[in-house]
Coordinates of C-alpha atoms (C1' of nucleotides) in Angstrom, one line a residue:
Chain G
M90 CA -23.5 -111.9 -69.5
S91 CA -19.9 -110.0 -67.6
V92 CA -20.0 -107.9 -64.5
T93 CA -19.4 -104.1 -65.9
H94 CA -16.7 -102.8 -63.9
L95 CA -16.0 -99.4 -63.9
D96 CA -13.7 -97.3 -63.0
N97 CA -14.3 -93.4 -63.3
L98 CA -17.4 -91.9 -63.4
D99 CA -17.8 -90.9 -67.1
K100 CA -20.0 -93.8 -67.8
I101 CA -22.2 -92.1 -65.2
V102 CA -21.4 -88.4 -66.3
S103 CA -22.6 -89.5 -70.1
L104 CA -25.7 -91.4 -70.0
S105 CA -26.5 -89.1 -67.0
K106 CA -26.5 -86.6 -69.4
A107 CA -27.7 -88.0 -72.1
R108 CA -30.7 -89.8 -70.5
G109 CA -31.6 -86.6 -68.9
F110 CA -30.8 -87.3 -65.0
I111 CA -28.2 -84.8 -64.0
F112 CA -26.5 -82.3 -66.1
Q113 CA -24.3 -79.4 -64.9
S114 CA -25.7 -76.7 -63.9
S115 CA -25.8 -73.6 -65.9
D116 CA -24.9 -75.4 -68.5
I117 CA -25.6 -72.7 -71.6
Y118 CA -23.3 -70.3 -70.1
G119 CA -20.2 -73.0 -69.3
G120 CA -21.1 -74.1 -66.4
L121 CA -21.1 -73.0 -62.3
G122 CA -18.5 -75.4 -61.0
A123 CA -19.2 -78.0 -58.2
V124 CA -23.3 -77.2 -59.2
Y125 CA -25.7 -79.7 -60.7
D126 CA -29.2 -79.6 -62.1
Y127 CA -32.1 -82.7 -62.2
G128 CA -33.3 -83.6 -65.5
P129 CA -37.1 -85.2 -65.9
L130 CA -35.7 -89.1 -65.7
G131 CA -32.9 -87.4 -62.3
A132 CA -36.0 -85.6 -60.9
E133 CA -38.4 -88.4 -60.4
L134 CA -35.0 -91.0 -58.4
K135 CA -34.0 -88.5 -56.9
R136 CA -37.9 -87.7 -55.7
N137 CA -38.5 -91.6 -55.3
I138 CA -35.2 -92.0 -52.9
Q139 CA -36.4 -89.9 -50.7
Q140 CA -39.8 -90.9 -50.1
E141 CA -38.5 -93.6 -49.4
W142 CA -36.3 -92.8 -47.1
W143 CA -38.8 -90.3 -45.4
K144 CA -40.8 -93.1 -45.2
S145 CA -38.7 -95.3 -43.5
M146 CA -37.8 -92.7 -40.7
T147 CA -41.4 -91.7 -40.0
Q148 CA -44.2 -93.5 -41.6
L149 CA -42.4 -97.2 -39.9
H150 CA -41.6 -95.3 -36.8
D151 CA -44.1 -93.9 -34.6
N152 CA -41.4 -92.3 -31.9
I153 CA -40.1 -90.1 -35.2
V154 CA -41.9 -87.2 -36.1
G155 CA -41.3 -85.4 -39.8
L156 CA -39.4 -81.2 -40.7
D157 CA -39.0 -79.0 -42.6
A158 CA -36.8 -75.9 -41.4
A159 CA -35.8 -73.0 -43.5
I160 CA -32.6 -72.6 -44.6
F161 CA -32.1 -69.2 -43.2
M162 CA -30.8 -69.7 -39.9
H163 CA -30.5 -66.6 -36.6
P164 CA -26.6 -66.3 -36.8
R165 CA -26.2 -67.1 -33.4
T166 CA -27.0 -70.3 -34.4
W167 CA -24.4 -70.6 -36.0
E168 CA -22.0 -69.9 -33.2
A169 CA -23.6 -71.3 -31.4
S170 CA -22.6 -74.6 -33.3
G171 CA -19.3 -73.8 -34.2
H172 CA -19.2 -73.2 -37.0
V173 CA -18.2 -69.4 -37.0
E174 CA -15.3 -69.8 -34.8
G175 CA -14.4 -72.8 -37.1
F176 CA -15.1 -71.8 -40.3
N177 CA -13.5 -68.3 -40.3
D178 CA -10.3 -68.2 -39.4
P179 CA -7.0 -67.6 -41.7
M180 CA -5.5 -71.0 -41.4
I181 CA -2.2 -72.2 -41.5
D182 CA -0.6 -76.0 -41.5
D183 CA 2.4 -77.1 -39.9
K184 CA 3.3 -79.9 -42.8
Q185 CA 5.5 -82.3 -40.2
S186 CA 2.6 -82.8 -38.2
N187 CA 0.3 -81.6 -40.1
K188 CA -1.5 -79.7 -37.3
R189 CA -3.7 -76.9 -37.9
Y190 CA -3.4 -73.9 -36.0
R191 CA -4.6 -69.9 -36.8
A192 CA -1.9 -67.9 -38.4
D193 CA -2.9 -64.9 -36.2
M194 CA -2.6 -66.9 -32.8
L195 CA 1.2 -68.3 -33.6
I196 CA 2.0 -64.8 -34.0
E197 CA 0.4 -62.7 -30.7
Q198 CA 1.8 -65.9 -29.5
H199 CA 5.3 -65.5 -31.5
I200 CA 5.3 -61.2 -30.3
L201 CA 4.3 -62.5 -26.0
K202 CA 7.8 -64.3 -26.4
L203 CA 9.3 -61.4 -27.6
R204 CA 8.2 -59.1 -24.6
E205 CA 9.5 -62.1 -22.5
K206 CA 12.7 -61.5 -23.7
G207 CA 12.4 -57.2 -23.3
K208 CA 12.4 -56.8 -27.2
K209 CA 9.9 -54.6 -26.6
D210 CA 11.2 -52.3 -29.5
K211 CA 10.5 -56.1 -32.6
A212 CA 6.9 -56.7 -30.1
D213 CA 5.7 -53.1 -30.8
E214 CA 6.9 -53.7 -34.6
I215 CA 5.0 -56.8 -35.6
Q216 CA 2.2 -56.2 -33.5
H217 CA 1.9 -52.9 -35.5
L218 CA 2.3 -55.3 -38.9
L219 CA -0.5 -57.1 -37.3
D220 CA -2.9 -54.8 -36.6
T221 CA -3.0 -53.7 -40.3
T222 CA -3.0 -57.5 -42.2
G223 CA -5.1 -56.7 -45.1
T224 CA -4.0 -53.9 -45.9
R225 CA -1.0 -54.2 -47.6
K226 CA -1.4 -57.9 -50.2
G227 CA -4.6 -60.1 -48.1
I228 CA -4.9 -61.1 -45.0
C229 CA -3.9 -64.5 -45.2
E230 CA -0.2 -62.6 -47.3
D231 CA 0.0 -60.6 -45.0
L232 CA -0.4 -63.1 -42.7
Y233 CA 2.5 -65.6 -44.2
E234 CA 5.1 -62.6 -45.1
I235 CA 5.2 -62.0 -41.0
I236 CA 5.6 -65.9 -40.1
M237 CA 7.8 -66.2 -42.3
D238 CA 9.3 -63.2 -41.8
E239 CA 10.0 -63.6 -38.6
E240 CA 10.5 -67.6 -39.4
I241 CA 7.7 -68.4 -37.0
R242 CA 8.4 -72.3 -35.7
A243 CA 5.2 -74.7 -34.8
P244 CA 5.0 -74.2 -31.2
E245 CA 4.4 -78.7 -30.9
S246 CA 6.9 -80.0 -33.9
G247 CA 9.6 -76.9 -34.3
A248 CA 8.8 -77.4 -37.9
F249 CA 9.3 -74.3 -39.5
D250 CA 7.8 -76.2 -42.9
W251 CA 4.0 -74.6 -43.4
T252 CA 1.5 -74.5 -45.6
E253 CA 0.0 -70.7 -47.1
V254 CA -2.2 -69.2 -44.8
R255 CA -6.2 -70.2 -45.8
Q256 CA -8.9 -68.6 -45.5
F257 CA -11.5 -71.1 -44.4
N258 CA -15.2 -69.6 -45.8
L259 CA -16.6 -72.9 -45.4
M260 CA -19.9 -71.2 -44.9
F261 CA -21.8 -69.1 -47.4
K262 CA -22.3 -65.9 -46.8
T263 CA -25.3 -63.6 -47.8
H264 CA -27.7 -60.3 -46.8
Y265 CA -30.7 -60.5 -44.8
G266 CA -32.7 -57.4 -45.9
A267 CA -33.8 -55.5 -48.9
T268 CA -31.7 -52.6 -48.1
S269 CA -28.7 -54.0 -46.4
S270 CA -24.9 -53.5 -47.4
G271 CA -23.1 -54.3 -44.3
E272 CA -21.4 -56.9 -42.3
D273 CA -23.9 -56.5 -39.8
D274 CA -26.8 -57.7 -42.0
A275 CA -25.4 -61.2 -42.6
I276 CA -27.1 -63.9 -42.8
Y277 CA -25.5 -67.5 -43.8
L278 CA -26.6 -69.9 -45.9
R279 CA -27.1 -73.5 -43.6
P280 CA -23.8 -75.6 -43.7
E281 CA -25.9 -78.5 -42.1
T282 CA -29.6 -79.5 -42.2
A283 CA -29.1 -80.9 -38.5
Q284 CA -29.5 -76.9 -37.0
G285 CA -32.9 -77.0 -37.9
I286 CA -33.3 -79.6 -35.7
F287 CA -31.8 -78.3 -32.9
V288 CA -33.5 -75.0 -32.6
N289 CA -36.7 -76.9 -33.2
Y290 CA -35.9 -79.3 -30.4
K291 CA -38.0 -77.5 -27.8
N292 CA -40.9 -76.6 -30.9
V293 CA -41.5 -80.4 -31.3
M294 CA -41.0 -81.5 -27.7
D295 CA -43.7 -79.3 -26.8
T296 CA -46.3 -79.9 -29.9
A297 CA -45.6 -83.4 -30.7
R298 CA -46.7 -85.3 -27.1
V299 CA -43.2 -87.2 -27.4
Q300 CA -41.0 -89.2 -25.7
V301 CA -37.7 -89.7 -25.3
P302 CA -36.4 -91.6 -27.1
F303 CA -37.6 -90.2 -29.5
G304 CA -36.4 -88.4 -32.9
I305 CA -37.3 -85.7 -36.5
A306 CA -36.7 -85.9 -39.4
Q307 CA -36.0 -83.4 -42.1
I308 CA -34.6 -83.5 -45.6
G309 CA -33.2 -80.3 -47.0
K310 CA -30.7 -78.5 -48.9
A311 CA -27.7 -77.1 -47.3
F312 CA -24.8 -75.7 -48.4
R313 CA -20.6 -75.5 -48.4
N314 CA -17.8 -74.2 -49.7
E315 CA -15.5 -76.4 -50.3
V316 CA -12.0 -75.8 -50.6
V317 CA -12.1 -79.2 -53.4
A318 CA -15.7 -79.5 -55.0
R319 CA -15.1 -82.7 -57.5
Q320 CA -16.2 -85.4 -58.8
F321 CA -19.7 -84.9 -59.5
V322 CA -22.5 -85.0 -58.0
F323 CA -20.3 -86.9 -55.1
R324 CA -18.7 -83.5 -53.7
M325 CA -21.1 -80.3 -54.3
R326 CA -21.8 -76.5 -52.5
E327 CA -25.1 -77.1 -53.0
F328 CA -26.6 -80.7 -51.4
E329 CA -29.0 -81.8 -49.9
Q330 CA -29.7 -84.2 -47.0
M331 CA -31.6 -86.8 -45.6
E332 CA -31.0 -86.4 -41.8
M333 CA -32.5 -87.8 -38.7
Q334 CA -31.1 -86.6 -34.6
Y335 CA -32.6 -89.0 -32.3
F336 CA -32.7 -88.5 -28.8
V337 CA -31.7 -90.6 -25.7
E338 CA -31.1 -90.3 -22.2
P339 CA -27.5 -89.9 -22.0
G340 CA -25.7 -93.9 -21.3
T341 CA -28.4 -95.0 -24.0
D342 CA -26.3 -93.1 -26.6
Q343 CA -23.1 -96.0 -27.3
D344 CA -25.9 -98.8 -27.5
E345 CA -28.6 -97.1 -30.0
Y346 CA -25.4 -95.0 -32.0
E347 CA -25.5 -98.7 -32.4
K348 CA -28.6 -99.9 -33.5
W349 CA -29.1 -96.8 -36.5
L350 CA -25.3 -97.8 -37.5
E351 CA -26.5 -101.1 -38.4
A352 CA -30.6 -99.9 -39.4
R353 CA -28.6 -97.8 -41.2
L354 CA -26.5 -100.3 -42.9
N355 CA -30.1 -102.4 -43.9
W356 CA -31.8 -99.1 -44.8
H357 CA -29.4 -98.5 -48.3
K358 CA -29.1 -102.9 -48.8
K359 CA -33.0 -102.6 -49.4
M360 CA -32.8 -99.2 -51.5
G361 CA -31.2 -102.4 -53.6
V362 CA -28.1 -101.5 -53.4
R363 CA -25.0 -105.1 -53.7
E364 CA -24.4 -105.9 -50.6
S365 CA -20.2 -106.8 -52.3
N366 CA -20.3 -102.9 -52.4
L367 CA -21.0 -101.4 -49.0
R368 CA -19.6 -100.9 -45.9
T369 CA -19.4 -99.4 -42.4
S370 CA -16.3 -97.7 -41.5
P371 CA -15.7 -96.5 -37.9
H372 CA -13.6 -93.1 -37.5
P373 CA -11.0 -93.6 -35.9
P374 CA -11.2 -91.0 -31.6
D375 CA -8.8 -88.7 -33.4
K376 CA -10.9 -88.1 -36.6
L377 CA -14.0 -87.7 -34.5
A378 CA -15.9 -84.0 -35.6
H379 CA -15.9 -81.5 -32.5
Y380 CA -18.5 -82.1 -30.9
A381 CA -19.1 -86.2 -31.5
R382 CA -18.0 -89.1 -28.7
A383 CA -18.5 -91.9 -32.0
A384 CA -18.4 -92.0 -35.5
A385 CA -18.7 -94.2 -38.6
D386 CA -19.4 -93.7 -42.3
I387 CA -21.5 -96.0 -44.2
Q388 CA -19.3 -96.2 -47.3
Y389 CA -20.3 -97.1 -50.8
K390 CA -17.6 -98.7 -53.3
Y391 CA -17.7 -96.1 -56.1
P392 CA -16.1 -95.4 -59.3
I393 CA -13.1 -93.9 -57.3
G394 CA -13.0 -95.7 -54.5
W395 CA -14.9 -96.4 -50.8
Q396 CA -16.2 -93.0 -50.4
E397 CA -18.7 -91.7 -47.3
V398 CA -22.7 -91.8 -48.5
E399 CA -24.0 -91.9 -44.1
G400 CA -22.8 -90.0 -41.9
I401 CA -23.7 -92.0 -37.6
H402 CA -22.5 -89.8 -35.3
N403 CA -23.4 -90.1 -31.3
R404 CA -23.3 -86.3 -31.2
T405 CA -23.7 -86.3 -27.4
D406 CA -24.9 -82.9 -25.5
F407 CA -22.5 -80.7 -27.4
D408 CA -25.6 -79.2 -29.7
L409 CA -28.0 -78.5 -27.3
S410 CA -26.0 -77.8 -24.7
R411 CA -24.5 -75.3 -26.8
H412 CA -27.8 -73.7 -28.1
Q413 CA -29.1 -73.2 -23.7
E414 CA -26.2 -71.5 -23.8
Y415 CA -26.4 -69.7 -26.0
S416 CA -30.2 -68.7 -26.1
G417 CA -30.6 -68.7 -22.6
K418 CA -33.5 -70.9 -23.1
K419 CA -34.4 -74.7 -21.1
M420 CA -33.0 -77.3 -23.2
E421 CA -33.4 -80.6 -20.5
Y422 CA -35.7 -83.0 -20.5
Y423 CA -37.8 -84.5 -18.1
D424 CA -38.6 -88.2 -16.7
Q425 CA -41.4 -88.2 -15.5
Q426 CA -41.0 -91.9 -14.4
K427 CA -37.9 -90.8 -12.9
Q428 CA -38.4 -88.0 -12.2
E429 CA -34.7 -86.6 -13.9
R430 CA -33.6 -83.8 -15.3
Y431 CA -31.3 -84.1 -18.2
I432 CA -30.4 -83.0 -21.6
P433 CA -30.0 -85.7 -24.3
Y434 CA -27.1 -87.1 -26.6
V435 CA -28.4 -86.9 -29.7
I436 CA -27.7 -89.6 -32.3
E437 CA -27.5 -88.4 -35.7
T438 CA -28.1 -90.5 -39.0
S439 CA -27.1 -88.3 -42.4
V440 CA -27.6 -89.1 -45.9
G441 CA -26.3 -87.3 -48.6
L442 CA -28.8 -87.7 -51.4
D443 CA -27.2 -87.1 -53.8
R444 CA -24.6 -88.7 -52.7
T445 CA -27.7 -91.7 -52.7
T446 CA -28.7 -90.9 -56.2
L447 CA -25.2 -91.1 -57.6
M448 CA -25.0 -94.9 -55.8
I449 CA -28.0 -96.2 -57.0
L450 CA -27.2 -94.7 -60.6
C451 CA -23.1 -96.7 -60.3
D452 CA -24.4 -100.0 -58.6
A453 CA -27.3 -100.2 -61.3
Y454 CA -25.5 -99.2 -64.2
R455 CA -24.5 -103.1 -66.8
E456 CA -23.1 -103.0 -70.0
E457 CA -23.5 -106.9 -71.7
E458 CA -23.4 -108.4 -74.4
V459 CA -26.7 -109.4 -76.2
D460 CA -25.4 -111.3 -80.0
G461 CA -22.8 -108.9 -80.8
D462 CA -24.3 -105.6 -79.7
T463 CA -23.3 -104.3 -76.3
R464 CA -26.9 -103.7 -74.0
T465 CA -26.7 -100.2 -71.1
V466 CA -29.6 -101.3 -69.1
L467 CA -29.5 -99.8 -64.9
K468 CA -31.0 -103.1 -62.5
M469 CA -31.9 -100.2 -60.1
N470 CA -34.8 -101.3 -57.7
P471 CA -37.6 -101.2 -59.4
K472 CA -39.9 -98.8 -56.4
L473 CA -36.7 -96.0 -57.0
A474 CA -36.6 -96.4 -60.6
P475 CA -38.6 -92.8 -62.7
T476 CA -40.1 -94.8 -65.2
K477 CA -42.2 -98.1 -63.9
I478 CA -44.5 -99.6 -67.4
G479 CA -43.0 -98.1 -71.1
I480 CA -46.1 -99.2 -73.3
F481 CA -46.1 -100.2 -76.6
P482 CA -48.3 -100.8 -79.7
L483 CA -46.0 -103.4 -81.2
I484 CA -46.3 -101.2 -84.5
K485 CA -48.4 -98.6 -85.5
K486 CA -51.8 -99.5 -86.5
D487 CA -55.2 -99.0 -84.8
K488 CA -56.1 -101.6 -83.0
L489 CA -52.6 -102.0 -81.3
Q490 CA -52.6 -98.8 -81.0
N491 CA -56.5 -98.4 -79.0
L492 CA -55.3 -101.4 -76.4
A493 CA -51.6 -99.4 -75.4
K494 CA -54.2 -95.8 -74.7
K495 CA -56.6 -97.5 -72.7
I496 CA -53.7 -99.9 -71.3
E497 CA -51.3 -96.9 -70.4
A498 CA -54.5 -94.2 -69.4
D499 CA -55.7 -97.4 -66.7
L500 CA -52.1 -97.3 -65.4
R501 CA -50.9 -93.5 -65.4
D502 CA -52.7 -93.1 -61.9
E503 CA -51.0 -95.3 -60.3
F504 CA -47.9 -95.3 -61.9
N505 CA -45.3 -93.6 -64.1
V506 CA -46.1 -94.9 -67.3
L507 CA -45.1 -94.2 -71.2
Y508 CA -46.2 -95.1 -74.6
D509 CA -44.1 -95.2 -76.9
E510 CA -44.3 -95.9 -80.1
S511 CA -41.9 -94.3 -82.5
G512 CA -39.4 -96.5 -84.4
S513 CA -38.3 -100.4 -83.7
I514 CA -40.2 -102.4 -81.3
G515 CA -36.4 -103.3 -80.2
K516 CA -35.2 -99.5 -80.5
R517 CA -37.9 -99.0 -77.7
Y518 CA -36.8 -101.6 -75.2
R519 CA -33.4 -100.4 -75.4
R520 CA -34.5 -96.5 -74.8
Q521 CA -36.1 -98.3 -71.6
D522 CA -34.1 -100.0 -70.1
E523 CA -31.1 -97.5 -69.9
A524 CA -33.6 -94.9 -68.3
G525 CA -33.7 -97.9 -66.0
T526 CA -37.1 -99.2 -66.7
P527 CA -38.4 -102.7 -64.6
F528 CA -41.5 -103.3 -66.8
C529 CA -42.2 -102.9 -70.7
V530 CA -46.0 -103.9 -72.6
T531 CA -46.2 -104.7 -75.3
V532 CA -49.3 -105.1 -77.4
D533 CA -49.5 -107.5 -80.5
F534 CA -51.7 -109.2 -82.7
D535 CA -51.3 -112.5 -81.0
G536 CA -53.1 -110.5 -77.9
V537 CA -56.1 -108.5 -79.7
E538 CA -57.1 -110.5 -81.4
S539 CA -57.8 -113.6 -79.9
D540 CA -61.1 -114.7 -78.7
G541 CA -62.0 -113.8 -74.8
E542 CA -59.3 -111.7 -73.3
D543 CA -57.2 -109.0 -74.5
T544 CA -53.0 -109.9 -73.7
V545 CA -49.9 -108.6 -73.8
T546 CA -46.4 -109.4 -73.5
I547 CA -44.4 -108.6 -70.3
R548 CA -41.2 -107.9 -71.0
Y549 CA -38.6 -108.0 -67.8
R550 CA -36.0 -105.6 -68.1
D551 CA -33.2 -107.4 -66.1
D552 CA -33.2 -110.5 -68.1
M553 CA -35.4 -109.5 -71.5
T554 CA -37.8 -112.1 -70.8
Q555 CA -40.9 -112.5 -71.5
D556 CA -44.9 -113.7 -70.2
R557 CA -48.2 -113.2 -71.6
I558 CA -50.8 -112.0 -69.3
P559 CA -54.1 -110.9 -69.6
A560 CA -54.0 -107.0 -70.4
A561 CA -56.1 -105.7 -67.6
K562 CA -53.5 -108.1 -65.2
V563 CA -51.0 -105.8 -65.7
G564 CA -51.1 -103.3 -62.6
D565 CA -51.6 -106.7 -60.5
F566 CA -48.6 -108.1 -62.2
V567 CA -46.7 -105.5 -61.9
R568 CA -47.1 -104.8 -57.9
D569 CA -46.6 -108.1 -57.0
K570 CA -43.1 -108.2 -59.1
M571 CA -42.1 -105.1 -58.5
K572 CA -42.9 -106.7 -54.3
N573 CA -41.0 -109.8 -55.3
W574 CA -37.9 -107.4 -56.6
S575 CA -33.6 -108.2 -55.5
P576 CA -30.7 -107.0 -56.8
E577 CA -28.3 -109.8 -58.5
D578 CA -24.7 -109.7 -59.1
Chain N
rG294 C1' -5.4 -73.2 -53.6
rC295 C1' -1.3 -75.2 -56.7
rG296 C1' 0.7 -78.5 -61.2
rG297 C1' 0.1 -80.9 -65.8
rG298 C1' -3.7 -82.1 -70.1
rC299 C1' -7.8 -80.7 -72.0
rG300 C1' -12.9 -77.4 -74.7
rU301 C1' -15.5 -77.6 -82.6
rA302 C1' -23.6 -80.9 -83.1
rG303 C1' -27.0 -84.0 -77.5
rC304 C1' -22.4 -87.2 -78.2
rU305 C1' -17.5 -89.0 -80.6
rC306 C1' -14.6 -86.7 -84.5
rA307 C1' -12.7 -84.3 -88.9
rA308 C1' -11.0 -79.4 -91.2
rU309 C1' -5.0 -80.1 -95.7
rU310 C1' 1.2 -74.0 -93.8
rG311 C1' -4.1 -69.4 -90.2
rG312 C1' -9.4 -68.3 -96.3
rU313 C1' -14.9 -67.5 -92.2
rA314 C1' -17.0 -75.8 -90.4
rG315 C1' -18.3 -82.0 -91.9
rA316 C1' -19.2 -87.1 -90.8
rG317 C1' -21.0 -91.0 -87.6
rC318 C1' -24.1 -92.4 -83.9
rG319 C1' -28.3 -90.1 -81.6
rU320 C1' -33.1 -87.4 -82.0
rC321 C1' -37.1 -85.2 -84.5
rA322 C1' -41.2 -86.3 -89.2
rC323 C1' -42.8 -90.1 -93.1
rC324 C1' -42.6 -94.7 -94.9
rC325 C1' -41.2 -99.7 -93.5
rU326 C1' -41.7 -103.2 -89.9
rU327 C1' -45.5 -109.2 -86.3
rC328 C1' -40.9 -108.5 -80.7
rC329 C1' -35.0 -105.7 -78.7
rA330 C1' -31.1 -100.8 -80.8
rA331 C1' -27.9 -102.0 -87.7
rG332 C1' -34.7 -100.7 -93.6
rG333 C1' -36.1 -95.9 -97.0
rU334 C1' -36.7 -90.7 -97.7
rG335 C1' -36.1 -86.2 -94.9
rA336 C1' -35.3 -82.1 -91.0
rA337 C1' -33.2 -80.1 -87.4
rU338 C1' -29.0 -78.2 -84.1
rG339 C1' -23.0 -74.8 -84.3
rU340 C1' -22.0 -66.3 -82.8
rU341 C1' -16.3 -73.7 -83.3
rG342 C1' -16.5 -71.9 -73.5
rC343 C1' -16.4 -66.9 -73.0
rC344 C1' -13.4 -62.1 -73.8
rA345 C1' -10.2 -59.9 -76.3
rG346 C1' -5.8 -59.3 -79.1
rU347 C1' -2.2 -60.1 -83.4
rU348 C1' -3.7 -60.6 -89.3
rC349 C1' -7.3 -58.5 -95.4
rG350 C1' -8.5 -63.1 -93.1
rA351 C1' -8.3 -67.4 -86.7
rC352 C1' -11.5 -73.5 -85.5
rU353 C1' -6.0 -73.3 -86.0
rC354 C1' -0.9 -67.3 -83.1
rU355 C1' -1.2 -64.9 -78.2
rG356 C1' -2.6 -63.4 -73.8
rG357 C1' -6.9 -63.4 -70.7
rU358 C1' -11.5 -65.5 -68.1
rC359 C1' -15.2 -69.6 -67.6
rG360 C1' -15.6 -74.8 -67.3
rC361 C1' -14.2 -80.5 -66.8
rC362 C1' -10.3 -84.3 -65.8
rC363 C1' -5.4 -86.0 -63.4
rG364 C1' -1.7 -85.9 -59.5
rC365 C1' -0.6 -82.7 -55.2
rU366 C1' -3.1 -80.6 -50.4
rC367 C1' -7.3 -79.7 -48.2
rC368 C1' -11.5 -82.3 -46.0
rA369 C1' -12.7 -78.8 -38.0

RNA sequence: GCGGGCGUAGCUCAAUUGGUAGAGCGUCACCCUUCCAAGGUGAAUGUUGCCAGUUCGACUCUGGUCGCCCGCUCCA
């Protein structure tokens, strides 16, 4: 059996659509860019991943609690977080130095220089042009024209090699209130879930009886107007994050950061992703986000290359300090033992649920040669599989159907099962292979005609072998096999 | 955002110089069938991405628009 190497996402996209994992949004209207819907199998898969994450974060840690904050937040939140400032300005890049500047600031500096040189008329003229930007073509175009006409050079490199002026509106804006229309009522769809945690930090501390170090975990949607949103569910405009913010004592932050980076990498391995397809990748200091002291990606080797599936950040006390400043509410923690007051540092683990789902699909995907035919199979961790057990009568005969339906009824409460009696048995197996169903139980004549207890065959997705087991033991058997599953190469 | 390519049934594709759409696979039903998609019979599905124009007539020509792919750019 050969290992399947995927060069791109085509096969995954096709299978996702054909089997009902993932569809493009609003397909019948021609689709909506960079937005996708999860179909019946995808919804189950995604939910299973969520549950595994939630359990590993909350249930397995006595000092991490859950939260479910709203998508809408007070607009001041995004001023405090730095998103409004950073996401809404007309920016221009110097191609020589790759430095980015606010286009309007460049022009103001230019005006200032002119005044210093005594060129008052010229300065006034440009000031007027700047004040009336947006009235000629558009804000970006007008600013660009001034920079071009005045041959304004980059402050640091001295180069005159600009990109166009672009408005960075990463946040989706909408109106709050049914009768609203004006700018006053603008509200944002959150661009990250983290702020929902930070603004509830005090509430949680006051009610959940937690002590530093402690964490708050949350799963939820976030929205970003990406400049370039492509590559299936890898980069979407509406996506789901699974985040945990861990509040620690300053000074212990670097240790905790290292600890969580390793813990999170291990989680991905535990989900059944092959170790050779996972790695961590620290961000170089000059590429860190404004709030971070240290950061690393957990990357997966997608068909489109090594890409970030999760980010671990040391956010320092940036967010809590800013919220303290903007809200006027104390964000300090009082350590009774040490009799110290401080604003905790925050270690963030933030994993993309959609990216994880895509990773699981990619890592599971195989095409194998079986008797000159190609078998497409998703060898994913049984815990994550949308359907756990396919249950079939070998052929449509009452005797076989009755037992198969009885087994189905017995297992349905505990497992996601699927009963199928159409077509040949081989076809039913292969159909379940494509859905990633790890076990198929078939009722045959040997089983029901034997004296004593009924037996069935159980067929394994990964190697297509079978065992004959008592019909009453299917549940026990599956439970055991699920626990002992490990990925193959 | 820029440049290039593409857009016909769920999927892969076909339709002679413009004459109002077909096949295979898949799906569904029935029959057959004692374990790995390949038996038989039958059925459903398309305003040819969308809108407009040229034309007696457009899947086929033109423009716009939406979406997808590749490259560049971007990713605070």
